[in-house]
Amino acid sequence: LEMTESFTDMNSKEHAFWLHLFFAGLFALTFVYFAVAFSQRKIRGQIFNQEFMSQFNEDHQREFGCDAAVGGDPDNGNGYYSTRLSYKDWFIFNNWQRCHYNFLETFAPVVTLFAIGAINKPIFSAIGALVATVGRVLYSLGYIGSGPKGRVLGAILSDVGLLLGVIGAIWSLVEWKDSDFLSQ
């Protein structure tokens, strides 16, 4: 399939195909995000389990009238509950936290850039979304499995995907500015 160059050709079958591919890439990226978020919740429940949290029940009862909740909320890895974790549990939990938060920090800008790029450059945006998705999967698996050193390949691919998103968005906006669409 060949991509047309004009914004006015958005109704072409080729453009529709690449837009569908682009949205499939965004769906995959969103799916990976939710997989990481739900997995992070699972590890939180394993580390801040009922047995571990019971050591805080007396304090929690005194202050709030109920037992401390399994899962350790609102502790995010460096709070009151985490100070009593073993180093191993603290390290594992914080690797999951970093993986999860890094995803949160980059998700909105990445999606926005690819969406802008898809207006006039859906092929470029689809490729960028695919690279970013593969990068996020490798980043997550590497970080969770091997700690900070394991994230390098995924981080590089994610950054390449982000760079493609920036280039695609700028390219799309330049073509949009130069198109007849705005003068209609």
CSV table of C-alpha atoms in Angstrom, one decimal:
chain,number,residue,atom,x,y,z
A,1,LEU,CA,0.0,0.0,0.0
A,2,GLU,CA,1.2,3.5,-0.8
A,3,MET,CA,0.5,6.4,1.5
A,4,THR,CA,-0.9,9.5,-0.1
A,5,GLU,CA,0.8,12.8,0.8
A,6,SER,CA,-2.1,15.1,1.1
A,7,PHE,CA,-4.3,15.8,4.1
A,8,THR,CA,-7.3,16.0,1.8
A,9,ASP,CA,-6.8,12.3,0.9
A,10,MET,CA,-7.8,11.1,4.5
A,11,ASN,CA,-10.7,9.2,3.1
A,12,SER,CA,-8.5,6.9,1.0
A,13,LYS,CA,-8.4,3.2,1.7
A,14,GLU,CA,-4.6,3.4,2.2
A,15,HIS,CA,-4.9,6.1,4.8
A,16,ALA,CA,-7.6,4.2,6.6
A,17,PHE,CA,-5.4,1.0,6.6
A,18,TRP,CA,-2.5,2.9,8.1
A,19,LEU,CA,-4.7,4.7,10.6
A,20,HIS,CA,-6.1,1.3,11.7
A,21,LEU,CA,-2.6,0.0,12.1
A,22,PHE,CA,-1.6,3.0,14.1
A,23,PHE,CA,-4.6,2.6,16.4
A,24,ALA,CA,-3.7,-1.1,16.8
A,25,GLY,CA,-0.3,0.0,17.9
A,26,LEU,CA,-1.8,2.4,20.5
A,27,PHE,CA,-4.1,-0.4,21.7
A,28,ALA,CA,-1.0,-2.7,22.1
A,29,LEU,CA,0.8,0.1,24.0
A,30,THR,CA,-2.3,0.6,26.3
A,31,PHE,CA,-2.6,-3.1,26.8
A,32,VAL,CA,1.1,-3.3,27.9
A,33,TYR,CA,0.5,-0.4,30.3
A,34,PHE,CA,-2.4,-2.1,32.0
A,35,ALA,CA,-0.5,-5.4,32.2
A,36,VAL,CA,2.3,-3.6,34.0
A,37,ALA,CA,-0.2,-1.8,36.3
A,38,PHE,CA,-2.1,-5.0,37.2
A,39,SER,CA,1.1,-6.9,37.7
A,40,GLN,CA,2.4,-4.2,40.0
A,41,ARG,CA,-0.7,-4.5,42.1
A,42,LYS,CA,-0.1,-8.3,42.3
A,43,ILE,CA,3.5,-7.9,43.6
A,44,ARG,CA,2.2,-5.2,46.0
A,45,GLY,CA,-0.2,-7.7,47.5
A,46,GLN,CA,2.6,-10.4,47.8
A,47,ILE,CA,5.0,-8.1,49.5
A,48,PHE,CA,2.6,-6.1,51.7
A,49,ASN,CA,0.6,-9.3,52.6
A,50,GLN,CA,-1.6,-9.9,55.6
A,51,GLU,CA,1.2,-11.3,57.7
A,52,PHE,CA,3.5,-8.3,57.0
A,53,MET,CA,0.8,-5.7,57.4
A,54,SER,CA,-0.3,-7.2,60.8
A,55,GLN,CA,2.7,-5.6,62.5
A,56,PHE,CA,1.1,-2.2,61.8
A,57,ASN,CA,-2.4,-3.1,63.0
A,58,GLU,CA,-2.0,-1.7,66.6
A,59,ASP,CA,-0.8,1.7,65.3
A,60,HIS,CA,-3.4,1.7,62.6
A,61,GLN,CA,-6.2,0.7,65.0
A,62,ARG,CA,-5.2,3.5,67.4
A,63,GLU,CA,-5.2,6.2,64.7
A,64,PHE,CA,-7.9,5.0,62.3
A,65,GLY,CA,-10.0,2.4,64.1
A,66,CYS,CA,-9.3,-0.4,61.7
A,67,ASP,CA,-6.5,-2.8,60.7
A,68,ALA,CA,-3.8,-1.8,58.2
A,69,ALA,CA,-4.9,-2.8,54.7
A,70,VAL,CA,-3.2,-5.6,52.7
A,71,GLY,CA,-1.3,-4.1,49.8
A,72,GLY,CA,0.5,-1.4,51.8
A,73,ASP,CA,-1.3,1.6,50.4
A,74,PRO,CA,-0.5,4.5,50.5
A,75,ASP,CA,3.2,3.4,50.8
A,76,ASN,CA,4.9,3.7,47.4
A,77,GLY,CA,8.2,2.0,48.3
A,78,ASN,CA,9.8,4.6,50.6
A,79,GLY,CA,7.2,5.1,53.2
A,80,TYR,CA,6.4,4.0,56.7
A,81,TYR,CA,5.6,0.4,55.8
A,82,SER,CA,8.6,0.0,53.5
A,83,THR,CA,11.1,0.8,56.2
A,84,ARG,CA,10.4,-2.6,57.7
A,85,LEU,CA,10.7,-4.6,54.4
A,86,SER,CA,13.7,-6.8,53.9
A,87,TYR,CA,16.2,-5.3,51.4
A,88,LYS,CA,15.2,-8.0,48.8
A,89,ASP,CA,11.5,-7.2,49.1
A,90,TRP,CA,12.2,-3.5,49.1
A,91,PHE,CA,14.3,-3.8,45.9
A,92,ILE,CA,11.8,-6.0,44.1
A,93,PHE,CA,8.9,-3.8,45.0
A,94,ASN,CA,10.7,-0.6,43.9
A,95,ASN,CA,11.8,-2.1,40.6
A,96,TRP,CA,8.1,-2.7,39.9
A,97,GLN,CA,7.2,0.8,41.1
A,98,ARG,CA,9.8,2.4,38.9
A,99,CYS,CA,8.6,0.4,35.9
A,100,HIS,CA,5.0,1.4,36.6
A,101,TYR,CA,5.8,5.1,37.2
A,102,ASN,CA,8.1,5.3,34.2
A,103,PHE,CA,5.2,4.1,32.1
A,104,LEU,CA,2.9,6.7,33.7
A,105,GLU,CA,5.4,9.5,33.1
A,106,THR,CA,5.7,8.7,29.4
A,107,PHE,CA,2.3,7.4,28.3
A,108,ALA,CA,0.4,10.6,27.7
A,109,PRO,CA,3.1,12.4,25.7
A,110,VAL,CA,3.8,9.3,23.6
A,111,VAL,CA,0.2,8.8,22.8
A,112,THR,CA,-0.3,12.5,22.0
A,113,LEU,CA,2.7,12.7,19.7
A,114,PHE,CA,1.6,9.6,17.8
A,115,ALA,CA,-2.0,10.8,17.5
A,116,ILE,CA,-0.8,14.1,16.0
A,117,GLY,CA,1.6,12.3,13.7
A,118,ALA,CA,-1.1,10.0,12.5
A,119,ILE,CA,-3.1,12.9,11.0
A,120,ASN,CA,-0.8,13.2,8.0
A,121,LYS,CA,1.9,10.5,8.7
A,122,PRO,CA,0.0,7.4,9.8
A,123,ILE,CA,2.6,5.0,8.4
A,124,PHE,CA,5.4,6.8,10.3
A,125,SER,CA,3.2,6.9,13.4
A,126,ALA,CA,2.3,3.2,13.2
A,127,ILE,CA,5.9,2.3,12.9
A,128,GLY,CA,6.8,4.5,15.8
A,129,ALA,CA,4.0,3.1,18.0
A,130,LEU,CA,5.2,-0.4,17.2
A,131,VAL,CA,8.8,0.5,18.2
A,132,ALA,CA,7.6,2.2,21.4
A,133,THR,CA,5.4,-0.8,22.2
A,134,VAL,CA,8.2,-3.4,21.7
A,135,GLY,CA,10.5,-1.1,23.7
A,136,ARG,CA,8.0,-0.8,26.6
A,137,VAL,CA,7.6,-4.6,26.7
A,138,LEU,CA,11.4,-5.2,26.8
A,139,TYR,CA,11.9,-2.3,29.3
A,140,SER,CA,9.2,-3.8,31.6
A,141,LEU,CA,10.5,-7.4,31.4
A,142,GLY,CA,14.1,-6.3,31.8
A,143,TYR,CA,13.5,-4.0,34.7
A,144,ILE,CA,11.3,-6.4,36.6
A,145,GLY,CA,13.5,-9.5,35.8
A,146,SER,CA,17.0,-8.0,36.2
A,147,GLY,CA,16.6,-4.7,37.9
A,148,PRO,CA,17.8,-1.4,36.5
A,149,LYS,CA,20.5,-2.9,34.3
A,150,GLY,CA,17.9,-5.0,32.6
A,151,ARG,CA,16.0,-2.1,31.2
A,152,VAL,CA,18.7,-0.7,28.8
A,153,LEU,CA,17.6,-2.3,25.5
A,154,GLY,CA,14.0,-1.5,26.2
A,155,ALA,CA,14.8,2.1,27.2
A,156,ILE,CA,16.7,2.6,24.0
A,157,LEU,CA,13.9,1.2,21.8
A,158,SER,CA,11.3,3.2,23.8
A,159,ASP,CA,13.4,6.4,23.3
A,160,VAL,CA,13.7,5.6,19.5
A,161,GLY,CA,9.9,5.2,19.5
A,162,LEU,CA,9.5,8.5,21.3
A,163,LEU,CA,11.9,10.2,18.9
A,164,LEU,CA,9.8,8.8,16.0
A,165,GLY,CA,6.7,10.3,17.7
A,166,VAL,CA,8.3,13.7,17.9
A,167,ILE,CA,9.5,13.7,14.3
A,168,GLY,CA,6.1,12.3,13.0
A,169,ALA,CA,4.2,15.0,15.0
A,170,ILE,CA,6.3,17.8,13.7
A,171,TRP,CA,6.2,16.4,10.1
A,172,SER,CA,2.5,16.0,10.3
A,173,LEU,CA,1.9,19.6,11.6
A,174,VAL,CA,4.2,21.1,9.0
A,175,GLU,CA,2.2,19.3,6.2
A,176,TRP,CA,-1.0,20.3,7.9
A,177,LYS,CA,0.0,23.9,8.0
A,178,ASP,CA,0.9,23.8,4.3
A,179,SER,CA,-2.3,21.9,3.2
A,180,ASP,CA,-5.4,23.4,1.7
A,181,PHE,CA,-7.4,22.0,4.6
A,182,LEU,CA,-6.8,25.1,6.8
A,183,SER,CA,-7.8,27.6,4.1
A,184,GLN,CA,-11.2,25.9,3.5
